[in-house]
XYZ file of C-alpha atoms in Angstrom:
314
model
C 51.972 140.186 122.229
C 53.740 143.176 121.049
C 57.376 142.133 122.451
C 56.172 138.325 120.408
C 54.929 140.134 117.203
C 58.594 142.662 117.493
C 60.592 138.535 118.365
C 58.354 137.530 115.419
C 59.887 140.567 113.057
C 63.561 140.380 114.082
C 63.732 136.250 113.095
C 62.344 136.755 109.678
C 64.175 139.821 109.452
C 68.155 137.727 109.636
C 66.566 134.563 108.566
C 66.183 137.024 104.467
C 69.382 137.923 105.420
C 70.726 134.925 105.519
C 72.259 132.548 102.618
C 69.929 129.759 101.850
C 71.822 125.764 103.341
C 73.818 124.566 101.065
C 73.307 121.417 98.716
C 75.436 118.835 99.639
C 75.637 118.111 95.910
C 78.229 120.898 95.880
C 80.141 119.369 98.603
C 81.342 116.521 96.027
C 83.822 117.763 94.577
C 85.942 117.567 97.082
C 85.589 114.215 98.021
C 85.305 113.521 93.625
C 89.640 115.496 94.266
C 91.170 112.791 95.237
C 90.838 110.616 92.891
C 91.261 113.230 90.175
C 94.571 113.541 91.587
C 95.837 110.020 91.099
C 93.639 109.439 87.997
C 95.782 112.273 87.118
C 99.189 111.887 88.150
C 99.501 107.571 87.224
C 97.279 107.492 84.542
C 96.879 110.238 82.656
C 100.550 111.770 82.629
C 102.123 109.253 81.660
C 99.800 107.927 79.143
C 100.509 111.525 77.512
C 104.179 110.993 77.913
C 104.718 107.957 76.743
C 101.849 109.442 73.554
C 105.246 112.101 73.166
C 108.266 109.580 73.298
C 106.393 107.377 71.015
C 107.171 109.723 68.209
C 110.598 110.019 69.208
C 113.976 108.481 68.172
C 115.462 107.427 72.016
C 117.265 104.590 73.512
C 116.037 105.621 76.798
C 119.353 107.739 77.656
C 119.784 111.537 76.237
C 117.556 113.602 75.273
C 115.489 112.109 72.530
C 115.208 112.873 69.105
C 112.307 113.356 67.499
C 110.607 111.375 64.724
C 107.680 110.833 64.474
C 105.561 109.120 62.355
C 107.899 107.043 62.460
C 107.568 104.419 64.850
C 104.406 103.820 63.252
C 104.721 102.980 60.010
C 107.589 100.998 61.068
C 104.927 99.373 63.776
C 102.364 98.650 60.991
C 105.392 95.917 58.103
C 106.076 94.789 61.639
C 105.550 91.084 60.840
C 106.271 90.644 65.260
C 103.854 92.627 66.263
C 101.701 90.833 64.229
C 101.963 87.392 65.632
C 101.169 88.803 68.224
C 98.492 91.198 67.967
C 97.449 87.728 66.860
C 98.336 85.756 69.463
C 96.955 87.931 72.295
C 93.423 87.011 70.103
C 93.915 83.780 70.968
C 94.277 85.014 74.328
C 90.893 86.834 74.008
C 89.598 83.278 73.048
C 91.463 82.285 76.235
C 90.417 84.863 78.710
C 86.625 85.883 78.186
C 84.971 83.265 75.446
C 85.572 80.517 77.447
C 85.774 81.025 80.673
C 81.831 83.755 79.720
C 80.595 80.501 77.366
C 81.783 77.662 81.070
C 80.856 80.704 83.396
C 77.340 80.304 82.275
C 76.427 77.052 82.634
C 78.410 76.460 85.554
C 76.996 79.322 87.346
C 73.426 78.241 86.145
C 74.387 74.291 87.495
C 75.534 75.454 91.296
C 72.183 78.289 91.452
C 69.493 75.780 90.536
C 71.050 72.380 90.829
C 73.702 72.164 93.779
C 72.571 74.499 95.727
C 68.507 73.706 95.986
C 69.015 69.638 96.393
C 72.865 70.118 98.647
C 72.704 73.270 100.627
C 73.836 77.153 99.752
C 76.487 75.988 101.471
C 78.371 74.021 99.387
C 77.294 76.202 96.338
C 79.006 78.855 98.343
C 82.291 76.191 98.821
C 82.251 75.042 95.314
C 82.501 78.295 94.444
C 84.603 79.455 96.770
C 86.821 77.086 95.370
C 86.591 78.265 91.699
C 86.853 81.576 92.529
C 90.694 80.918 94.325
C 92.811 80.401 90.811
C 91.736 84.995 90.385
C 93.020 85.419 94.135
C 96.542 83.545 94.081
C 98.947 85.781 92.044
C 99.905 85.117 88.987
C 103.311 84.460 89.382
C 102.776 81.802 91.837
C 100.487 80.425 89.582
C 103.226 80.575 86.863
C 105.474 78.883 88.983
C 102.697 75.918 89.772
C 101.670 75.323 86.186
C 105.533 75.096 84.813
C 106.581 72.769 86.925
C 103.550 70.908 85.913
C 104.779 70.735 83.021
C 107.542 70.275 83.281
C 108.639 68.338 79.566
C 110.744 65.497 82.080
C 109.248 65.036 85.710
C 106.323 67.402 85.713
C 102.889 66.208 87.240
C 100.766 66.395 83.906
C 103.456 64.440 82.082
C 103.806 62.119 84.911
C 99.920 60.931 85.354
C 99.281 60.525 81.238
C 102.572 57.676 81.713
C 100.638 56.275 85.181
C 97.319 55.462 83.401
C 99.041 53.925 79.911
C 99.558 57.762 78.092
C 102.674 57.891 77.945
C 102.865 58.602 73.930
C 100.944 61.615 75.135
C 103.299 62.910 76.524
C 104.609 66.595 75.539
C 107.410 69.328 76.266
C 103.849 71.855 76.413
C 105.660 74.945 77.000
C 108.810 74.324 74.397
C 107.354 73.072 71.374
C 106.055 75.583 69.037
C 103.065 73.907 67.879
C 102.068 74.006 71.820
C 102.951 76.108 74.353
C 100.388 79.132 73.149
C 97.201 76.186 73.869
C 99.131 75.362 77.098
C 99.071 79.209 78.271
C 95.707 79.718 76.530
C 94.183 76.848 78.792
C 96.822 77.802 82.630
C 94.413 80.974 81.201
C 91.261 79.267 81.235
C 92.288 77.790 84.937
C 92.548 81.619 86.114
C 89.570 83.132 84.229
C 87.243 80.379 84.927
C 86.050 82.157 89.337
C 85.778 85.714 87.948
C 82.634 85.298 85.115
C 81.298 82.496 87.554
C 80.743 84.778 90.775
C 79.311 87.414 88.817
C 77.164 85.356 86.673
C 76.072 83.688 90.307
C 75.172 87.090 92.025
C 72.707 88.016 88.820
C 71.175 85.118 89.110
C 70.507 86.495 92.882
C 67.995 88.996 91.550
C 66.285 86.806 88.455
C 62.415 86.018 90.022
C 62.080 82.500 90.592
C 58.641 82.758 89.757
C 59.777 82.713 86.107
C 61.501 79.313 86.640
C 58.029 78.272 88.592
C 55.788 79.206 85.725
C 58.365 77.641 83.099
C 58.684 74.429 85.307
C 55.111 74.303 85.305
C 55.293 74.028 81.629
C 56.425 71.314 81.073
C 60.912 73.650 80.055
C 62.858 71.192 81.106
C 66.746 72.656 82.310
C 68.114 73.508 79.168
C 65.087 75.931 77.754
C 65.293 77.527 80.960
C 68.435 78.847 81.320
C 68.123 79.679 77.234
C 64.311 81.329 77.219
C 64.782 82.615 80.810
C 68.752 83.156 82.720
C 70.877 84.342 78.986
C 68.023 87.170 78.562
C 68.225 87.926 82.271
C 71.777 88.817 83.123
C 72.384 90.113 79.795
C 74.844 92.817 81.521
C 76.635 90.996 83.640
C 77.197 88.879 80.124
C 78.469 92.303 78.524
C 80.550 93.311 81.544
C 82.456 90.253 82.139
C 82.636 90.125 78.125
C 84.509 93.222 78.022
C 86.804 93.326 81.506
C 87.452 89.387 80.330
C 88.949 90.542 76.862
C 90.472 93.919 78.116
C 93.264 91.777 81.054
C 93.618 89.517 77.773
C 94.999 92.189 75.938
C 96.742 93.063 77.578
C 98.283 89.677 80.003
C 101.555 89.814 80.599
C 102.921 88.221 84.007
C 101.617 84.880 82.805
C 104.142 84.200 79.757
C 106.425 86.389 81.400
C 106.414 83.314 83.648
C 105.477 80.771 81.489
C 107.313 81.273 78.677
C 108.874 84.909 78.494
C 107.500 84.617 74.683
C 108.846 81.982 73.236
C 109.689 79.400 71.783
C 110.480 81.449 68.964
C 108.263 84.116 69.701
C 105.430 81.496 70.057
C 102.878 83.220 72.805
C 104.618 85.972 72.461
C 101.783 89.051 72.914
C 101.258 92.881 72.864
C 102.432 93.793 76.549
C 105.298 91.451 76.197
C 107.348 92.749 73.100
C 106.476 96.040 74.362
C 108.164 95.318 77.112
C 112.007 93.099 75.813
C 111.006 96.263 73.106
C 111.228 98.899 76.048
C 114.143 97.444 78.514
C 116.427 94.243 76.319
C 116.381 95.811 72.936
C 116.552 99.980 74.579
C 114.150 100.821 71.568
C 112.440 102.953 73.877
C 110.248 105.032 71.240
C 109.599 102.148 68.877
C 108.155 99.800 72.172
C 106.709 102.836 73.284
C 104.400 102.494 69.851
C 103.494 99.158 70.388
C 101.420 100.201 74.089
C 100.122 103.136 72.684
C 98.491 101.032 70.079
C 97.063 98.904 72.576
C 96.450 101.197 74.735
C 94.349 102.843 72.162
C 92.338 99.673 71.228
C 91.640 98.429 74.678
C 89.235 102.302 75.384
C 87.735 101.625 71.726
C 86.500 97.901 73.350
C 86.127 99.634 76.495
C 83.684 101.926 73.967
C 82.160 99.458 71.934
C 81.326 97.829 75.514
C 80.077 100.690 77.191
C 77.934 101.453 73.718
C 76.830 97.698 74.398
C 75.493 98.047 78.398
C 74.105 100.932 77.832
C 71.589 99.454 75.083
C 70.809 96.514 77.004
C 69.580 98.966 80.096
C 67.589 100.264 77.961
């Protein structure tokens, strides 16, 4: 009995001197460190350098000359920049507004009708078909669409000729009045799959009893879609609109492959305008100012989207 008491006392003494076990969350910073370093090296540092260059007069060689706000003052009076920014608003319509609206309707149709009457496998196959353009590299998609929209031997003009609508044939990418709308049509095709997949995932968490109760009350598909589907997947709608709007503002690859900003600047967007200013005109400071303004606009849009998301979650 005495030995047991002594052992207990020694054990208690050691336990009092030992440090408390380390909480798991104390080691989280170690796992976040690689990502933080990568974020610093890939995003923060280049953005800081670009911002500095935007306050200089530099042609890419030699030492930059500090010019203060001269590039930004010139930018505010540059009609070409404002035209490119207006074109990016058209791209927001093509890559955010239209795909979101179409994606909502198609997701509800696949979920409510195709999934019920033809089975989930058919709905999954159709969903994958709609999402396929998102998987394709934009350079490949752009080249294929440039063949389709070619004025002489393009598939679209050949199809119009075959069905007796030869008078509708156009130079889809070479006409300044049509080029922007042609690029917008291509981007609707490219972007549609992303909202569709997100919305179909959001519909999975909607309680089926809500639809059953509404159907018993005599509500048709449109009323169920309007009063149940839309309110229930509102967080997904905000995410899709924010994500797609950011993608539209920084779109570059499609414009570069399809039109290179032409004809006559009809499809020029800020990202491509910054690219040409950098590498073709070698006005590096001015190009940096364009990209800095575009980055600030995208950051502001992201913050607005996050605030709307927080209100929805609350």
